[in-house]
Amino acid sequence: MSNITLHTLTARKQAGEKFAVLTAYDATFAHLVSSAGIEMILVGDSLGMVLQGQSSTLPVTVDEMAYHTASVARGNQSAMIMSDLPFMSYSTPEQAMDNSAKLMQAGAHIVKLEGGDWLCDSVRMLAERGVPVCPHLGLTPQAVNKLGGYRVQGRDRQSALKMIEDAKKLEDAGASMLLLECVPTLLAEEITRNVEIPVIGIGAGHHTDAQVLVMHDMLGITPGRRPKFVKDFMTEADSIEQAFRLYGDQVRAGTFPGPEHGFE
């Protein structure tokens, strides 16, 4: 199997072909996810909650992200690896550069940062120095205290227009991808249509170029209430690897997410 690259995924968007993204945090699951044909692995700061038992992503450190990125890289077969820059690790372009270098040296192929147009200088600096960047718009979990909880973003016209504007500015600054979390389906469709780079969605409807889920959520093993945008793929599978394959197949076919997984 050929390695999935940024060129591969950009070509998928241009061809109207969707791709799948799934989290993994260690070598064993990275091997299973990539062997199942999932195009991209996200080493998410969600590890703070699903691995460490934290109440949010805020306590996760750069060193922890680098450790888990290196573990994933050792188990990965062919997927592209995206790693999160954690809370307060990219407050300035210089800080973003230093910490992105740590994640790239650990095995990441692209880094993800949360925020809007204030990230443009950092995105530009990273892109100019050969670091692909995926800004994360909408519900940004690192800003959960400012947002007042885990709420759908972009429902009013003013905030929707701001998100569309931010997406274009970030693309112009050199972003290689975008991730939209918990935004109305029609807004996600508009952003996806108005940028040339791939757009990954989670709780953003079925019009985005790709979907991402937290592995523990789609396997049905996360304690507590399941978010609206999650589907338990183990109910249709006989093994974890089959669940991963079903997820990838349904994302590519456009049957997941369904209308029940999105927001108006």
Short mmCIF file of C-alpha atoms in Angstrom, two decimals:
data_model
loop_
_atom_site.label_atom_id
_atom_site.label_comp_id
_atom_site.label_asym_id
_atom_site.label_seq_id
_atom_site.Cartn_x
_atom_site.Cartn_y
_atom_site.Cartn_z
CA MET A 1 0.00 0.00 0.00
CA SER A 2 1.40 3.42 -1.00
CA ASN A 3 1.90 6.05 1.68
CA ILE A 4 -0.91 8.59 1.93
CA THR A 5 0.43 12.12 1.50
CA LEU A 6 -0.92 15.64 1.47
CA HIS A 7 -0.90 15.45 -2.34
CA THR A 8 -3.02 12.26 -2.16
CA LEU A 9 -5.69 13.89 0.00
CA THR A 10 -5.76 17.16 -1.94
CA ALA A 11 -6.27 15.14 -5.12
CA ARG A 12 -9.14 13.29 -3.41
CA LYS A 13 -10.90 16.61 -2.77
CA GLN A 14 -10.37 17.75 -6.34
CA ALA A 15 -11.84 14.46 -7.57
CA GLY A 16 -14.81 14.68 -5.18
CA GLU A 17 -13.64 11.59 -3.28
CA LYS A 18 -13.99 11.51 0.52
CA PHE A 19 -11.46 10.12 3.00
CA ALA A 20 -11.50 8.95 6.61
CA VAL A 21 -9.59 10.12 9.69
CA LEU A 22 -9.46 8.32 13.04
CA THR A 23 -7.57 8.93 16.27
CA ALA A 24 -4.91 6.55 17.57
CA TYR A 25 -2.42 7.03 20.38
CA ASP A 26 -0.18 3.95 20.34
CA ALA A 27 1.61 1.59 17.95
CA THR A 28 -0.88 -1.28 18.18
CA PHE A 29 -3.96 0.74 17.28
CA ALA A 30 -2.01 2.76 14.70
CA HIS A 31 -1.19 -0.54 12.98
CA LEU A 32 -4.86 -1.64 13.04
CA VAL A 33 -6.20 1.72 11.87
CA SER A 34 -3.76 2.07 8.99
CA SER A 35 -4.05 -1.60 7.99
CA ALA A 36 -7.82 -1.09 7.76
CA GLY A 37 -7.24 1.53 5.07
CA ILE A 38 -7.98 4.68 7.08
CA GLU A 39 -6.19 7.46 5.22
CA MET A 40 -5.19 9.65 8.17
CA ILE A 41 -4.45 9.07 11.86
CA LEU A 42 -5.01 11.95 14.27
CA VAL A 43 -2.87 11.86 17.40
CA GLY A 44 -5.31 14.07 19.26
CA ASP A 45 -4.95 15.92 22.53
CA SER A 46 -8.19 14.03 23.24
CA LEU A 47 -5.74 11.55 24.80
CA GLY A 48 -6.02 13.73 27.88
CA MET A 49 -9.56 12.46 28.39
CA VAL A 50 -9.63 8.98 26.82
CA LEU A 51 -6.19 7.83 28.06
CA GLN A 52 -5.36 10.00 31.06
CA GLY A 53 -8.83 10.45 32.54
CA GLN A 54 -8.64 14.25 32.52
CA SER A 55 -11.82 16.33 32.36
CA SER A 56 -10.56 18.27 29.32
CA THR A 57 -7.65 18.49 26.88
CA LEU A 58 -6.03 21.40 28.73
CA PRO A 59 -3.53 19.46 30.90
CA VAL A 60 -1.89 17.70 27.90
CA THR A 61 1.73 18.72 27.25
CA VAL A 62 3.88 18.92 24.13
CA ASP A 63 6.15 16.18 25.47
CA GLU A 64 3.15 13.87 25.91
CA MET A 65 1.99 14.63 22.38
CA ALA A 66 5.47 13.90 21.02
CA TYR A 67 5.63 10.60 22.95
CA HIS A 68 2.30 9.38 21.56
CA THR A 69 3.12 10.64 18.06
CA ALA A 70 6.34 8.62 18.07
CA SER A 71 4.43 5.54 19.26
CA VAL A 72 1.87 5.93 16.48
CA ALA A 73 4.60 6.47 13.87
CA ARG A 74 6.21 3.16 14.82
CA GLY A 75 2.97 1.24 14.28
CA ASN A 76 1.70 3.12 11.25
CA GLN A 77 1.70 1.33 7.90
CA SER A 78 0.75 3.95 5.32
CA ALA A 79 -1.57 6.58 6.81
CA MET A 80 -0.77 10.26 7.05
CA ILE A 81 -0.23 11.30 10.70
CA MET A 82 -1.63 14.55 12.08
CA SER A 83 -0.72 15.64 15.62
CA ASP A 84 -2.31 18.26 17.84
CA LEU A 85 -0.36 21.13 19.29
CA PRO A 86 -1.78 21.23 22.84
CA PHE A 87 -3.11 24.12 24.91
CA MET A 88 -0.87 27.22 25.04
CA SER A 89 1.88 25.60 22.95
CA TYR A 90 1.44 27.98 19.97
CA SER A 91 0.67 31.38 21.49
CA THR A 92 3.29 33.02 19.25
CA PRO A 93 4.64 32.04 15.82
CA GLU A 94 8.01 31.26 17.36
CA GLN A 95 6.48 28.99 19.99
CA ALA A 96 4.39 27.29 17.32
CA MET A 97 7.54 26.72 15.27
CA ASP A 98 9.52 25.20 18.14
CA ASN A 99 6.73 22.88 19.26
CA SER A 100 5.76 21.86 15.73
CA ALA A 101 9.38 20.83 15.19
CA LYS A 102 9.10 18.46 18.16
CA LEU A 103 5.98 16.81 16.77
CA MET A 104 7.34 16.57 13.22
CA GLN A 105 10.59 15.04 14.50
CA ALA A 106 8.50 12.53 16.46
CA GLY A 107 6.81 11.39 13.24
CA ALA A 108 3.93 13.77 12.45
CA HIS A 109 3.29 14.73 8.84
CA ILE A 110 1.03 17.71 9.66
CA VAL A 111 0.18 19.64 12.83
CA LYS A 112 -3.22 20.88 13.99
CA LEU A 113 -3.89 24.13 15.87
CA GLU A 114 -7.14 25.52 17.23
CA GLY A 115 -8.20 29.06 16.36
CA GLY A 116 -9.23 31.57 13.73
CA ASP A 117 -7.51 34.32 11.79
CA TRP A 118 -5.20 35.17 14.70
CA LEU A 119 -3.30 32.04 13.68
CA CYS A 120 -2.43 33.40 10.24
CA ASP A 121 1.09 34.56 11.14
CA SER A 122 1.90 31.19 12.71
CA VAL A 123 0.39 29.27 9.78
CA ARG A 124 2.40 31.39 7.34
CA MET A 125 5.65 30.87 9.25
CA LEU A 126 5.15 27.12 9.52
CA ALA A 127 4.12 26.71 5.88
CA GLU A 128 7.10 28.71 4.67
CA ARG A 129 9.38 26.38 6.62
CA GLY A 130 7.89 23.15 5.32
CA VAL A 131 5.44 22.31 8.11
CA PRO A 132 1.91 21.51 6.85
CA VAL A 133 -0.80 22.98 9.08
CA CYS A 134 -4.47 22.15 9.74
CA PRO A 135 -6.32 24.93 11.61
CA HIS A 136 -9.31 23.78 13.69
CA LEU A 137 -12.42 25.99 13.58
CA GLY A 138 -15.84 25.84 15.24
CA LEU A 139 -15.96 24.15 18.62
CA THR A 140 -12.35 24.34 19.77
CA PRO A 141 -12.04 22.21 22.93
CA GLN A 142 -8.96 24.07 24.19
CA ALA A 143 -11.16 27.20 24.42
CA VAL A 144 -14.02 25.39 26.17
CA ASN A 145 -13.88 27.72 29.20
CA LYS A 146 -14.23 30.82 27.00
CA LEU A 147 -16.95 29.22 24.88
CA GLY A 148 -18.96 28.34 28.00
CA GLY A 149 -19.01 24.61 27.35
CA TYR A 150 -19.16 22.24 24.42
CA ARG A 151 -21.59 24.19 22.24
CA VAL A 152 -22.33 24.20 18.51
CA GLN A 153 -20.61 27.21 16.89
CA GLY A 154 -21.62 29.37 13.92
CA ARG A 155 -25.39 29.22 14.31
CA ASP A 156 -25.94 32.98 14.02
CA ARG A 157 -25.13 34.77 10.76
CA GLN A 158 -22.41 36.99 12.23
CA SER A 159 -20.39 34.11 13.65
CA ALA A 160 -20.99 32.04 10.51
CA LEU A 161 -19.64 34.83 8.29
CA LYS A 162 -16.63 35.19 10.60
CA MET A 163 -15.89 31.45 10.31
CA ILE A 164 -16.11 31.60 6.51
CA GLU A 165 -13.78 34.61 6.50
CA ASP A 166 -11.33 32.91 8.87
CA ALA A 167 -11.26 29.79 6.70
CA LYS A 168 -10.32 31.80 3.60
CA LYS A 169 -7.68 33.82 5.47
CA LEU A 170 -6.10 30.66 6.86
CA GLU A 171 -6.04 29.05 3.43
CA ASP A 172 -4.42 32.18 1.99
CA ALA A 173 -1.84 32.09 4.81
CA GLY A 174 -0.79 28.59 3.72
CA ALA A 175 -2.98 26.13 5.62
CA SER A 176 -2.96 22.68 4.01
CA MET A 177 -6.27 21.49 5.51
CA LEU A 178 -9.07 22.67 7.78
CA LEU A 179 -11.01 20.87 10.51
CA LEU A 180 -14.55 21.94 11.44
CA GLU A 181 -16.06 20.72 14.71
CA CYS A 182 -19.71 21.05 15.75
CA VAL A 183 -20.86 23.56 13.17
CA PRO A 184 -24.17 23.58 11.26
CA THR A 185 -24.23 21.30 8.24
CA LEU A 186 -25.00 24.09 5.76
CA LEU A 187 -22.19 26.28 7.09
CA ALA A 188 -19.72 23.40 6.79
CA GLU A 189 -20.92 22.84 3.22
CA GLU A 190 -20.34 26.50 2.36
CA ILE A 191 -16.83 26.53 3.82
CA THR A 192 -15.93 23.25 2.10
CA ARG A 193 -17.12 24.61 -1.24
CA ASN A 194 -15.26 27.92 -0.85
CA VAL A 195 -11.76 26.59 -0.10
CA GLU A 196 -9.49 24.48 -2.29
CA ILE A 197 -7.87 22.61 0.60
CA PRO A 198 -9.46 19.48 2.15
CA VAL A 199 -11.93 20.06 4.97
CA ILE A 200 -12.33 17.45 7.72
CA GLY A 201 -15.55 17.44 9.73
CA ILE A 202 -16.68 16.15 13.11
CA GLY A 203 -20.26 17.03 13.90
CA ALA A 204 -20.23 19.16 10.74
CA GLY A 205 -22.49 17.13 8.47
CA HIS A 206 -21.81 15.05 5.38
CA HIS A 207 -20.65 17.71 2.90
CA THR A 208 -17.06 17.98 4.17
CA ASP A 209 -14.26 16.21 2.30
CA ALA A 210 -13.47 13.90 5.23
CA GLN A 211 -14.70 12.82 8.65
CA VAL A 212 -12.86 12.26 11.91
CA LEU A 213 -13.95 10.49 15.09
CA VAL A 214 -12.24 9.63 18.33
CA MET A 215 -11.50 5.90 18.16
CA HIS A 216 -12.90 5.18 21.62
CA ASP A 217 -16.19 6.88 20.67
CA MET A 218 -16.74 4.92 17.45
CA LEU A 219 -15.92 1.66 19.24
CA GLY A 220 -18.59 2.45 21.84
CA ILE A 221 -16.23 2.26 24.82
CA THR A 222 -16.18 5.88 25.97
CA PRO A 223 -17.99 6.23 29.33
CA GLY A 224 -20.90 8.61 29.66
CA ARG A 225 -23.25 10.20 27.17
CA ARG A 226 -22.42 9.73 23.51
CA PRO A 227 -22.18 12.96 21.45
CA LYS A 228 -24.80 13.37 18.73
CA PHE A 229 -22.23 13.12 15.94
CA VAL A 230 -20.89 9.71 17.07
CA LYS A 231 -21.90 6.30 15.74
CA ASP A 232 -20.97 3.02 17.45
CA PHE A 233 -19.53 0.96 14.59
CA MET A 234 -18.99 -2.10 16.80
CA THR A 235 -22.72 -2.82 16.63
CA GLU A 236 -22.20 -3.74 12.96
CA ALA A 237 -18.80 -5.43 13.28
CA ASP A 238 -17.31 -8.70 14.53
CA SER A 239 -13.90 -7.19 15.33
CA ILE A 240 -12.23 -3.86 15.97
CA GLU A 241 -10.49 -3.94 12.59
CA GLN A 242 -13.80 -4.61 10.87
CA ALA A 243 -15.30 -1.63 12.69
CA PHE A 244 -12.46 0.53 11.39
CA ARG A 245 -13.05 -0.75 7.84
CA LEU A 246 -16.80 -0.11 8.08
CA TYR A 247 -16.17 3.42 9.27
CA GLY A 248 -13.81 4.11 6.37
CA ASP A 249 -16.17 2.55 3.84
CA GLN A 250 -19.18 4.50 5.08
CA VAL A 251 -17.28 7.81 5.13
CA ARG A 252 -16.06 7.27 1.55
CA ALA A 253 -19.54 6.24 0.40
CA GLY A 254 -21.08 9.31 2.04
CA THR A 255 -23.44 7.24 4.20
CA PHE A 256 -21.77 8.39 7.42
CA PRO A 257 -22.51 10.80 8.88
CA GLY A 258 -26.26 10.73 8.37
CA PRO A 259 -28.65 13.65 8.94
CA GLU A 260 -29.09 12.49 12.54
CA HIS A 261 -25.40 13.12 13.26
CA GLY A 262 -25.40 16.78 12.17
CA PHE A 263 -26.61 20.15 13.46
CA GLU A 264 -28.87 22.80 11.95
#
